[in-house]
mmCIF file of C-alpha atoms in Angstrom:
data_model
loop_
_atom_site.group_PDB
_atom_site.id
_atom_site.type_symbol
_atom_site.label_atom_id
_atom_site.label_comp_id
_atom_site.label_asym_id
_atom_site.label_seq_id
_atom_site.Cartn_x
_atom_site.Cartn_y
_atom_site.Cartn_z
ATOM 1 C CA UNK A 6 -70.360 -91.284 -129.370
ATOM 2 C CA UNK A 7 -73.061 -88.831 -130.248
ATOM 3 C CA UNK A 8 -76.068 -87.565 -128.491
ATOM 4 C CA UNK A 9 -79.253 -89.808 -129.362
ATOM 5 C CA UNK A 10 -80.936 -87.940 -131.788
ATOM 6 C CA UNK A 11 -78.378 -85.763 -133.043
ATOM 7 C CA UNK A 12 -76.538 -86.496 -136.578
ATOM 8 C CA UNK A 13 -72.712 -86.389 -136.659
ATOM 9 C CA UNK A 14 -71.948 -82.980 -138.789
ATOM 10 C CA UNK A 15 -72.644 -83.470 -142.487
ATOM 11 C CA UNK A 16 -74.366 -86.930 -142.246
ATOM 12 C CA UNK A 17 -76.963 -88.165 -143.893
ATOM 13 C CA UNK A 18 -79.833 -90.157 -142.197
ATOM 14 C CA UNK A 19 -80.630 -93.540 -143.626
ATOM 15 C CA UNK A 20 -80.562 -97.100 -143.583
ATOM 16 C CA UNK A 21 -77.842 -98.924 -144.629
ATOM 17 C CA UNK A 22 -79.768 -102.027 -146.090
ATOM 18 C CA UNK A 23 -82.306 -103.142 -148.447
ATOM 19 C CA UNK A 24 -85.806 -102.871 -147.819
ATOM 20 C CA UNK A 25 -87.537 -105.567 -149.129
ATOM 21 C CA UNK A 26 -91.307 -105.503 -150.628
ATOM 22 C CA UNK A 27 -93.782 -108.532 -150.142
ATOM 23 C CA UNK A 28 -95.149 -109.508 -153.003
ATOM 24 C CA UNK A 29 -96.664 -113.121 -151.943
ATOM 25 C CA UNK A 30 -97.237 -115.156 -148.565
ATOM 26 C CA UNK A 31 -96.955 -119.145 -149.520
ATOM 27 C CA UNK A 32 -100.040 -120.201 -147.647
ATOM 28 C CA UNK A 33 -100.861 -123.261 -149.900
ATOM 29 C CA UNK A 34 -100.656 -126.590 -147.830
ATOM 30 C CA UNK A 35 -97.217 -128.222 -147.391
ATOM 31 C CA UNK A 36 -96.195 -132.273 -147.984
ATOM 32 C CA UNK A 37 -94.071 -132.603 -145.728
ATOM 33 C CA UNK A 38 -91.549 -135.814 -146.068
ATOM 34 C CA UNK A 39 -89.810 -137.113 -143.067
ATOM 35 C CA UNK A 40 -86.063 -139.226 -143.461
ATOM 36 C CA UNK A 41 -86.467 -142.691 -143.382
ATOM 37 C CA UNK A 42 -86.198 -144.448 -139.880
ATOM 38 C CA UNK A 43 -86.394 -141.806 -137.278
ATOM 39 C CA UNK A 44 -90.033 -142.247 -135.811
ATOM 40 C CA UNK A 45 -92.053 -140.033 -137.921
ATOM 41 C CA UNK A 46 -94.574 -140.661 -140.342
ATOM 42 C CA UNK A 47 -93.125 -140.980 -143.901
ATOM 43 C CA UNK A 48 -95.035 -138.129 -145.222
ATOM 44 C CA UNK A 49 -97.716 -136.061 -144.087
ATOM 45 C CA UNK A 50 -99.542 -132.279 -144.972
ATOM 46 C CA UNK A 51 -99.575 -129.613 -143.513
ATOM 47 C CA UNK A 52 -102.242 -127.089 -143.694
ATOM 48 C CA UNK A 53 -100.344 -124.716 -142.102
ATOM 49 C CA UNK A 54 -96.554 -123.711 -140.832
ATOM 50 C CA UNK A 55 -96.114 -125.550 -137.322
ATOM 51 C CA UNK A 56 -93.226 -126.249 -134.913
ATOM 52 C CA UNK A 57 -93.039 -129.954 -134.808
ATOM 53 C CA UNK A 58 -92.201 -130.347 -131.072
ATOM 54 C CA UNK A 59 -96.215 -129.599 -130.608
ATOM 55 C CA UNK A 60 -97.479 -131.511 -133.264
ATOM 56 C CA UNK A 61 -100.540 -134.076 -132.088
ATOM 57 C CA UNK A 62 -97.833 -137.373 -133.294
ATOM 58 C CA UNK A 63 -95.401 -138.378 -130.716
ATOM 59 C CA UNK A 64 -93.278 -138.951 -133.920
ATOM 60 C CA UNK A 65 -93.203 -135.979 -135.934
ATOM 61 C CA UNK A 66 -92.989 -134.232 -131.709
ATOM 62 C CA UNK A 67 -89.796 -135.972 -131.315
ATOM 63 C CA UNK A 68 -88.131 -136.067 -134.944
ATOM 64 C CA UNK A 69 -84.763 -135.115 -135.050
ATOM 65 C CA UNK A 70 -82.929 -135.600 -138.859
ATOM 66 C CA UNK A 71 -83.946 -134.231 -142.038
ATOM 67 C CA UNK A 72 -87.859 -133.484 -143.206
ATOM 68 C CA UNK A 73 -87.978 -131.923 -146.795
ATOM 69 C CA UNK A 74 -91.166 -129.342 -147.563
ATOM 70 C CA UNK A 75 -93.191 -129.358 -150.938
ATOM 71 C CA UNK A 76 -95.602 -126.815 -152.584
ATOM 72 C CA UNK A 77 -96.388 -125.488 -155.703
ATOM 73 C CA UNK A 78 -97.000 -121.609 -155.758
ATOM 74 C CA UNK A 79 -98.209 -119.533 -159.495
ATOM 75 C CA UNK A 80 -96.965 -116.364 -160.363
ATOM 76 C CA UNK A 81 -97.454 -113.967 -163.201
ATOM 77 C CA UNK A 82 -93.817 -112.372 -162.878
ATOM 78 C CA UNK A 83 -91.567 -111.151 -165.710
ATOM 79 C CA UNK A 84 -88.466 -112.066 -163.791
ATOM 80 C CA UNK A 85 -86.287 -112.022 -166.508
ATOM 81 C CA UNK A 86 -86.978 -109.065 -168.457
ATOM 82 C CA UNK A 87 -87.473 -105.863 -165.641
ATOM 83 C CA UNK A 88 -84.039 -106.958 -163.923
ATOM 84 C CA UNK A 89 -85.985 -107.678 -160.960
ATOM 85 C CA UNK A 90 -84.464 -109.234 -157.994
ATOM 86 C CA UNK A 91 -86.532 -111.836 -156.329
ATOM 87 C CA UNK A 92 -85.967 -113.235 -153.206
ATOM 88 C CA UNK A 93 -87.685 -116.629 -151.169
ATOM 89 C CA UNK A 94 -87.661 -115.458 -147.474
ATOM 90 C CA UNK A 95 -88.370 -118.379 -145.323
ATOM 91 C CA UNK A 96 -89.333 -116.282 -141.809
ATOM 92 C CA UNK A 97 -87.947 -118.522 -139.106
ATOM 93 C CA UNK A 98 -86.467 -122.263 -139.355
ATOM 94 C CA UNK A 99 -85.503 -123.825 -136.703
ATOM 95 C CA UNK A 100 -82.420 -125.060 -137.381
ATOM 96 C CA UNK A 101 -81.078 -124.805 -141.116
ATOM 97 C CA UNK A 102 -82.703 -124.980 -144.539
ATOM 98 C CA UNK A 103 -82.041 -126.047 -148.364
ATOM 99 C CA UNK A 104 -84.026 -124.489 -150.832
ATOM 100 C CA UNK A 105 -84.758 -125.665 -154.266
ATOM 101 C CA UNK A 106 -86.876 -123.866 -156.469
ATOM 102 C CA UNK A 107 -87.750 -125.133 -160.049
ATOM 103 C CA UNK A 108 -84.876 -127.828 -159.869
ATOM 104 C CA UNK A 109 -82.359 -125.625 -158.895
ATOM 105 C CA UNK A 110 -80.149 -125.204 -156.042
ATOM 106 C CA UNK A 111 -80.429 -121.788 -154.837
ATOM 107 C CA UNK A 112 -79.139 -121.521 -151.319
ATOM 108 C CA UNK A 113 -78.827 -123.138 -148.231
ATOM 109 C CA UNK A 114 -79.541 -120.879 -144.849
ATOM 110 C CA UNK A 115 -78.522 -121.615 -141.166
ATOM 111 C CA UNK A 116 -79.060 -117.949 -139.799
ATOM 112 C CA UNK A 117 -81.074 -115.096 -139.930
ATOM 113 C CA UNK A 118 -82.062 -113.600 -141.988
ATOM 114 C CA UNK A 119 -83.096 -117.377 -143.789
ATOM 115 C CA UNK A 120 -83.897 -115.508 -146.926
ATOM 116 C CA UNK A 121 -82.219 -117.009 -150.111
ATOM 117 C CA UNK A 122 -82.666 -115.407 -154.334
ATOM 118 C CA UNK A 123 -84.704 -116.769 -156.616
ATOM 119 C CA UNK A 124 -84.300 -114.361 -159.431
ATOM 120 C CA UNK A 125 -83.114 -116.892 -161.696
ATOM 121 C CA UNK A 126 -84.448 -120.309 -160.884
ATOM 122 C CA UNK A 127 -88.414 -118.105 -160.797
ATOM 123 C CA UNK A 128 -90.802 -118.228 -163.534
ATOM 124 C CA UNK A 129 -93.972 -116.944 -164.359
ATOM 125 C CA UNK A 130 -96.455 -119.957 -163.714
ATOM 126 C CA UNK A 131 -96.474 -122.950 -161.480
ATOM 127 C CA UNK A 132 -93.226 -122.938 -159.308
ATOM 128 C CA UNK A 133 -92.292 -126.047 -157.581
ATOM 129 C CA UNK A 134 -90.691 -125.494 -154.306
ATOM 130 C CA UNK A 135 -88.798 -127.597 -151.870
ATOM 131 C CA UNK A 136 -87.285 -126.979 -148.418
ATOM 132 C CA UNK A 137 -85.448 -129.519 -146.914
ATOM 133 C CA UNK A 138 -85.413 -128.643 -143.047
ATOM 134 C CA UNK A 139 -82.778 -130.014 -140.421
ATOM 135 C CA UNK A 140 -82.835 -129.666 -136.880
ATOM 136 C CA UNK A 141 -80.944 -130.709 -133.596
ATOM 137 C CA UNK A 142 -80.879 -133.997 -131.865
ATOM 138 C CA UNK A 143 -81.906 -133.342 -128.590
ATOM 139 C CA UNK A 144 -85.707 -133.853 -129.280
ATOM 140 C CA UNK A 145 -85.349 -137.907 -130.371
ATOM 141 C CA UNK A 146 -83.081 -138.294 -127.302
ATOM 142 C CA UNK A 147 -86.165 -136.687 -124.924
ATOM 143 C CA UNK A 148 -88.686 -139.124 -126.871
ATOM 144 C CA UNK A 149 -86.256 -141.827 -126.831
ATOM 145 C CA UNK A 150 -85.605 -141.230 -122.813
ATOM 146 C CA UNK A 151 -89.231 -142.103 -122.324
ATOM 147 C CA UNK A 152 -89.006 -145.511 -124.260
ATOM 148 C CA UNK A 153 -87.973 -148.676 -122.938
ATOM 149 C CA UNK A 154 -85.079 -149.747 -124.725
ATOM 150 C CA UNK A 155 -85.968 -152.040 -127.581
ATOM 151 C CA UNK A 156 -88.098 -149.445 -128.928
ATOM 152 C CA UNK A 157 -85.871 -146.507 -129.231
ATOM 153 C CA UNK A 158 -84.854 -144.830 -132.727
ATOM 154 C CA UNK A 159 -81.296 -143.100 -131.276
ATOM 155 C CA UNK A 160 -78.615 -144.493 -129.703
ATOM 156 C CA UNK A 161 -75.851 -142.765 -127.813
ATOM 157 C CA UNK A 162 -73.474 -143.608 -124.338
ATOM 158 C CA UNK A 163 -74.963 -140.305 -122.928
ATOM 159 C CA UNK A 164 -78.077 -138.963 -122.747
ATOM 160 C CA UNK A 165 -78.560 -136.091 -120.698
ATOM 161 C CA UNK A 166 -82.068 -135.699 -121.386
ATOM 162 C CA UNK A 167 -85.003 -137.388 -118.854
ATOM 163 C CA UNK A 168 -88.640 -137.452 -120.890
ATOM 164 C CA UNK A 169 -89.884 -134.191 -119.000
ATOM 165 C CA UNK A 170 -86.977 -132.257 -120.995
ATOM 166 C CA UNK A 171 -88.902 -129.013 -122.339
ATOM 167 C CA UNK A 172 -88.379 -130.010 -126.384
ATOM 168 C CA UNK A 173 -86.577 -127.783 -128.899
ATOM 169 C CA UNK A 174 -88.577 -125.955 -131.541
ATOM 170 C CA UNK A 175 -87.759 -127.552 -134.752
ATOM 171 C CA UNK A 176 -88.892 -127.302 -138.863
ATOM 172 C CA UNK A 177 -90.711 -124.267 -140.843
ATOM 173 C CA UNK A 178 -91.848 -122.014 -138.685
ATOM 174 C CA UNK A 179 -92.570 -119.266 -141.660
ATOM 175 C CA UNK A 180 -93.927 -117.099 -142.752
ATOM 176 C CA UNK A 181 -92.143 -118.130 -146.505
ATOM 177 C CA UNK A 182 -92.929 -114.957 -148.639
ATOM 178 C CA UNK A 183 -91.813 -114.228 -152.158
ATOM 179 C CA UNK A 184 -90.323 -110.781 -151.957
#
């Protein structure tokens, strides 16, 4: 080990990653499209990025399962002919993501940094984007704990979870930039 601020002989000081440039912050509102059968509202918009353990709707508060994320974003990018690399960074999801762009596949993200390429699936235009967000189960077994029976959407022998169980942040938490 070296002193803190001192350079091993001969080295050179720099990062060893890429520095990535912003180039746009997807603030246009969100349809958001819950799974079938697990308490929440079918579909719903967002306005803005939001953890869905604070949302006003015991159901979306509660959701636990698969919600997938729609908006359309323009750009005026040559992505093709400058050799450009574009990437979709999706700032923080809580817990994994699958990103579409255009129709295509173009990665699926469970740590961070949740940032997945769009070089070739970008175009210059409208760009349809889709996120399909899953989180953890222990959020519908809190809701659920607080339900009488008949009315719950989970099942399971164990629950260790009473109602007053502090919930798990869960969905898009952004920002989602184009960089």
């Amino acid at each position: 080990f070296r002193k803190a601020g001192r350079p091993a002989s001969g080295a050179v000081s720099h990062r060893n990653w890429v520095e990535f440039t912003p180039v746009l912050e997807l603030t246009a509102p969100w349809e958001v499209q819950f799974q079938a059968q697990r308490g929440a509202p079918a579909q719903l918009t967002f306005d803005a990025l939001l953890d869905w353990s604070k949302h006003a709707d015991a159901g979306v508060r509660h959701f636990s399962g698969v919600a997938t994320y729609r908006t359309v974003f323009k750009t005026d990018l040559a992505t093709k002919s400058t050799g450009q690399q574009w990437f979709l960074d999706l700032g923080r999801v809580e817990v994994m993501a699958r990103v579409k762009l255009n129709g295509h596949h173009v990665g699926t993200v469970w740590k961070a940094p949740f940032r997945v390429n769009v070089t070739d699936a970008l175009q210059s235009g409208d760009n349809q984007l889709e996120i399909e967000v899953a989180n953890l189960w222990p959020n519908r077994l809190i809701g659920d704990a607080a339900l009488p029976q008949e009315q719950r959407v989970a099942w399971t022998t164990w629950n260790p979870f009473s109602p007053d169980t502090p919930l798990l942040e869960s969905g898009l938490l952004g920002p989602v930039r184009l960089l």
